[in-house]
Amino acid sequence: MTHLPPGATIRSDAGLYGYERALRRVGIEPIAGVDEAGRGACAGPLVAGACILPAGKAGIVPGLADSKLLTEKARERVYAQVVRRAVAWSVVAIDSEECDRLGMHVANVEALRRAVALLDRRPSYVLTDGFPVDGLEVPGLAVWKGDRVAACIAAASVLAKVTRDRMMVELDATYPAYDFKTHKGYITDVHSAALDRHGPSSVHRMRFVNVRRAAGLECAPDVHNEREHVDPAPAEGPSRRDH
């Protein structure tokens, strides 16, 4: 589904809770939001969160915003509020091996489906961030920059981000050479240097071209050509997207 149901109009000044209010006005409830964290990282799991917030004041989460716009401490505070207030919530992690097997887009869609399926209350409608997700078994809407304009998606983004960050801190204890606790597996200069120095760990994603290069499976780019060549084989380019 690509449009809101008839009658569910949203005012331009509706704010973060406008989508949920519009859907409830036409009798649609409960409403779940779903989002992921870690798609752009070249190491660690991909994590998806799903969340159903209650109607009214109980569903107004203090400080709620897109997880990328919050500090680490603020995310932890919002996470605690979301868990306390949510009608239902879930998180799902897909490890780096499965990400490699499926490819990042397929893994992303699969994680979002699993997160919705794990909710202990079945939603009547699902809001997703950016692109539609087939196979949810209920109607839904893809919302552009959804984690900034829809509360349930923002809540899901916080659940996913905080969960993944905690997992990366745990992985740092096992793989201290990569400093996962700081950059969480995204392509920072520190991570890139560690990857070149030590090669990939078992939690790196081998579909990423920089990881393949560090493993000796990909040729270095031609110094005369600034544009990095990506093999049409299942190698994926690195990203600095921090979420």
Coordinates of C-alpha atoms in Angstrom, one line a residue:
M1 CA 0.0 0.0 0.0
T2 CA 1.5 3.4 -1.0
H3 CA -1.1 5.8 0.3
L4 CA -2.9 6.5 3.6
P5 CA -6.5 5.2 3.8
P6 CA -9.3 7.5 2.6
G7 CA -10.0 10.2 5.2
A8 CA -6.6 9.8 7.0
T9 CA -5.2 13.2 6.0
I10 CA -2.2 14.7 7.8
R11 CA -1.7 18.4 8.3
S12 CA 1.7 19.8 7.5
D13 CA 2.1 20.9 11.2
A14 CA 0.9 17.5 12.6
G15 CA 4.2 16.8 14.2
L16 CA 5.8 13.5 15.1
Y17 CA 2.5 11.8 16.1
G18 CA 0.5 13.0 13.1
Y19 CA 0.6 9.7 11.2
E20 CA -0.7 7.7 14.1
R21 CA -3.4 10.2 14.9
A22 CA -4.6 10.2 11.2
L23 CA -4.8 6.5 11.1
R24 CA -6.7 6.3 14.4
R25 CA -9.2 8.9 13.2
V26 CA -10.3 6.4 10.5
G27 CA -10.4 3.5 13.0
I28 CA -7.1 1.8 12.3
E29 CA -5.2 0.6 15.3
P30 CA -2.8 -0.8 16.6
I31 CA -0.1 0.9 14.4
A32 CA 3.4 -0.4 14.3
G33 CA 6.6 1.3 13.2
V34 CA 9.6 -0.6 12.0
D35 CA 13.2 0.5 11.3
E36 CA 16.7 -0.9 11.1
A37 CA 20.2 0.0 12.4
G38 CA 23.5 -1.1 10.9
R39 CA 22.8 -1.5 7.2
G40 CA 25.7 0.7 6.3
A41 CA 28.2 -0.9 8.6
C42 CA 30.7 -3.4 7.2
A43 CA 30.9 -5.3 10.5
G44 CA 28.5 -6.6 13.1
P45 CA 24.8 -7.5 12.9
L46 CA 22.0 -5.8 11.2
V47 CA 19.3 -5.0 13.8
A48 CA 15.6 -4.2 13.2
G49 CA 13.2 -2.9 15.7
A50 CA 9.4 -2.7 15.7
C51 CA 7.2 -0.8 18.1
I52 CA 3.5 -0.1 18.8
L53 CA 2.9 3.0 20.9
P54 CA -0.3 3.5 22.8
A55 CA -2.8 6.3 21.9
G56 CA -3.0 9.5 23.9
K57 CA -0.6 10.9 26.5
A58 CA 0.8 7.4 27.4
G59 CA 2.2 7.2 23.9
I60 CA 4.0 10.5 24.0
V61 CA 7.7 9.6 24.6
P62 CA 9.8 12.4 26.2
G63 CA 12.7 13.3 23.9
L64 CA 11.7 10.9 21.1
A65 CA 13.4 11.6 17.8
D66 CA 15.2 9.9 15.0
S67 CA 17.9 7.9 16.7
K68 CA 20.6 9.4 14.5
L69 CA 19.8 12.9 15.9
L70 CA 20.2 11.8 19.6
T71 CA 23.3 11.6 21.7
E72 CA 24.2 8.2 23.1
K73 CA 22.9 9.2 26.6
A74 CA 19.7 10.6 25.1
R75 CA 19.1 7.4 23.1
E76 CA 19.4 5.3 26.3
R77 CA 16.9 7.5 28.1
V78 CA 14.5 7.4 25.2
Y79 CA 15.0 3.6 24.9
A80 CA 14.0 3.1 28.5
Q81 CA 10.8 5.2 28.0
V82 CA 9.9 3.4 24.8
V83 CA 10.2 0.0 26.5
R84 CA 8.2 1.2 29.4
R85 CA 5.4 2.8 27.4
A86 CA 5.1 0.5 24.3
V87 CA 2.0 -1.7 23.8
A88 CA 4.4 -4.1 22.1
W89 CA 8.0 -4.0 20.9
S90 CA 10.6 -6.3 19.4
V91 CA 14.2 -6.4 18.1
V92 CA 15.8 -8.8 15.7
A93 CA 19.4 -9.3 14.8
I94 CA 20.8 -10.8 11.6
D95 CA 24.4 -11.7 11.9
S96 CA 27.1 -10.8 9.4
E97 CA 27.2 -14.3 7.9
E98 CA 23.5 -14.2 7.1
C99 CA 23.9 -10.7 5.7
D100 CA 26.5 -12.0 3.4
R101 CA 24.4 -14.9 2.3
L102 CA 21.3 -12.8 1.6
G103 CA 22.8 -9.5 0.5
M104 CA 22.1 -6.3 2.5
H105 CA 18.8 -5.3 0.9
V106 CA 17.3 -8.7 1.3
A107 CA 18.6 -9.1 4.8
N108 CA 17.2 -5.6 5.6
V109 CA 13.7 -6.6 4.4
E110 CA 13.9 -9.9 6.2
A111 CA 14.9 -8.3 9.5
L112 CA 12.0 -5.8 9.2
R113 CA 9.6 -8.7 8.5
R114 CA 10.9 -10.7 11.5
A115 CA 10.6 -7.7 13.8
V116 CA 7.0 -7.2 13.0
A117 CA 6.2 -10.9 13.2
L118 CA 7.7 -11.0 16.7
L119 CA 5.4 -8.4 18.1
D120 CA 3.2 -10.0 20.7
R121 CA 0.3 -7.9 19.4
R122 CA -0.6 -8.1 15.8
P123 CA -0.7 -4.6 14.2
S124 CA -3.4 -3.5 11.8
Y125 CA -1.1 -1.2 9.9
V126 CA 2.7 -0.8 9.6
L127 CA 4.7 2.3 8.9
T128 CA 8.2 1.7 7.4
D129 CA 11.1 4.0 6.9
G130 CA 11.8 5.0 3.3
F131 CA 10.7 2.0 1.3
P132 CA 7.8 -0.5 1.3
V133 CA 8.2 -3.9 2.8
D134 CA 6.3 -6.8 1.2
G135 CA 5.3 -9.8 3.2
L136 CA 4.1 -8.1 6.4
E137 CA 0.6 -9.6 6.0
V138 CA -1.0 -6.3 7.0
P139 CA -1.4 -3.0 5.1
G140 CA 1.4 -0.5 5.4
L141 CA 2.9 2.7 4.2
A142 CA 6.5 3.7 3.3
V143 CA 7.2 7.1 4.8
W144 CA 10.1 9.2 3.5
K145 CA 12.4 10.0 6.3
G146 CA 10.0 8.1 8.5
D147 CA 12.2 8.1 11.6
R148 CA 11.9 11.9 11.6
V149 CA 8.2 12.3 11.0
A150 CA 6.4 9.2 12.5
A151 CA 6.7 8.5 16.2
C152 CA 6.4 4.7 16.0
I153 CA 9.2 4.6 13.4
A154 CA 11.4 6.8 15.5
A155 CA 10.7 4.6 18.5
A156 CA 11.7 1.5 16.4
S157 CA 14.8 3.3 15.3
V158 CA 15.9 3.9 18.9
L159 CA 15.2 0.3 19.8
A160 CA 17.3 -1.0 16.9
K161 CA 20.2 1.5 17.4
V162 CA 20.6 1.1 21.1
T163 CA 20.4 -2.7 20.8
R164 CA 23.0 -2.8 18.1
D165 CA 25.3 -0.4 19.8
R166 CA 25.2 -2.6 22.9
M167 CA 26.0 -5.6 20.8
M168 CA 29.0 -3.8 19.2
V169 CA 30.4 -2.9 22.6
E170 CA 30.2 -6.6 23.6
L171 CA 32.0 -7.5 20.3
D172 CA 34.7 -5.0 21.1
A173 CA 35.7 -7.2 24.1
T174 CA 36.2 -10.1 21.7
Y175 CA 37.8 -8.1 18.9
P176 CA 39.6 -5.2 20.7
A177 CA 41.9 -4.5 17.7
Y178 CA 39.0 -2.9 15.7
D179 CA 37.7 -0.5 18.4
F180 CA 34.0 -1.5 17.7
K181 CA 32.9 0.2 20.9
T182 CA 33.7 3.6 19.3
H183 CA 32.6 3.3 15.7
K184 CA 30.2 0.4 15.9
G185 CA 31.5 -1.2 12.7
Y186 CA 30.9 1.8 10.4
I187 CA 33.7 3.0 8.0
T188 CA 35.6 5.5 10.0
D189 CA 39.3 6.2 9.4
V190 CA 40.2 4.3 12.6
H191 CA 38.2 1.3 11.5
S192 CA 39.6 1.4 8.0
A193 CA 43.1 1.5 9.4
A194 CA 42.5 -1.5 11.7
L195 CA 40.9 -3.4 8.9
D196 CA 43.9 -2.9 6.6
R197 CA 46.3 -3.7 9.5
H198 CA 44.6 -6.9 10.9
G199 CA 42.4 -8.0 8.0
P200 CA 38.7 -8.9 8.5
S201 CA 37.4 -10.5 11.7
S202 CA 34.7 -13.2 11.7
V203 CA 32.0 -10.5 12.2
H204 CA 33.0 -8.4 9.1
R205 CA 30.7 -8.6 6.1
M206 CA 32.6 -10.1 3.2
R207 CA 30.2 -8.6 0.6
F208 CA 31.7 -5.2 1.3
V209 CA 34.4 -4.3 -1.2
N210 CA 36.7 -2.7 1.5
V211 CA 36.5 -5.9 3.5
R212 CA 37.2 -8.1 0.5
R213 CA 40.2 -5.9 -0.3
A214 CA 41.5 -6.3 3.2
A215 CA 41.1 -10.0 2.9
G216 CA 43.1 -10.0 -0.4
L217 CA 40.0 -10.9 -2.4
E218 CA 39.7 -7.6 -4.2
C219 CA 42.3 -5.6 -6.1
A220 CA 43.2 -2.1 -4.9
P221 CA 41.7 0.7 -7.0
D222 CA 43.7 2.1 -9.9
V223 CA 45.6 5.1 -8.6
H224 CA 44.9 6.8 -11.9
N225 CA 41.2 6.5 -11.5
E226 CA 39.5 8.1 -8.5
R227 CA 36.3 6.2 -8.9
E228 CA 36.5 3.0 -6.9
H229 CA 35.7 -0.1 -9.0
V230 CA 33.1 -2.4 -7.6
D231 CA 33.2 -6.0 -8.9
P232 CA 29.7 -7.1 -10.2
A233 CA 30.2 -10.2 -8.0
P234 CA 28.4 -10.0 -4.7
A235 CA 30.6 -7.2 -3.2
E236 CA 28.9 -4.2 -1.7
G237 CA 30.4 -0.7 -1.3
P238 CA 31.1 0.7 2.2
S239 CA 28.8 3.3 3.6
R240 CA 29.2 6.0 6.4
R241 CA 25.5 6.0 7.1
D242 CA 25.4 6.0 11.0
H243 CA 22.3 4.1 11.5

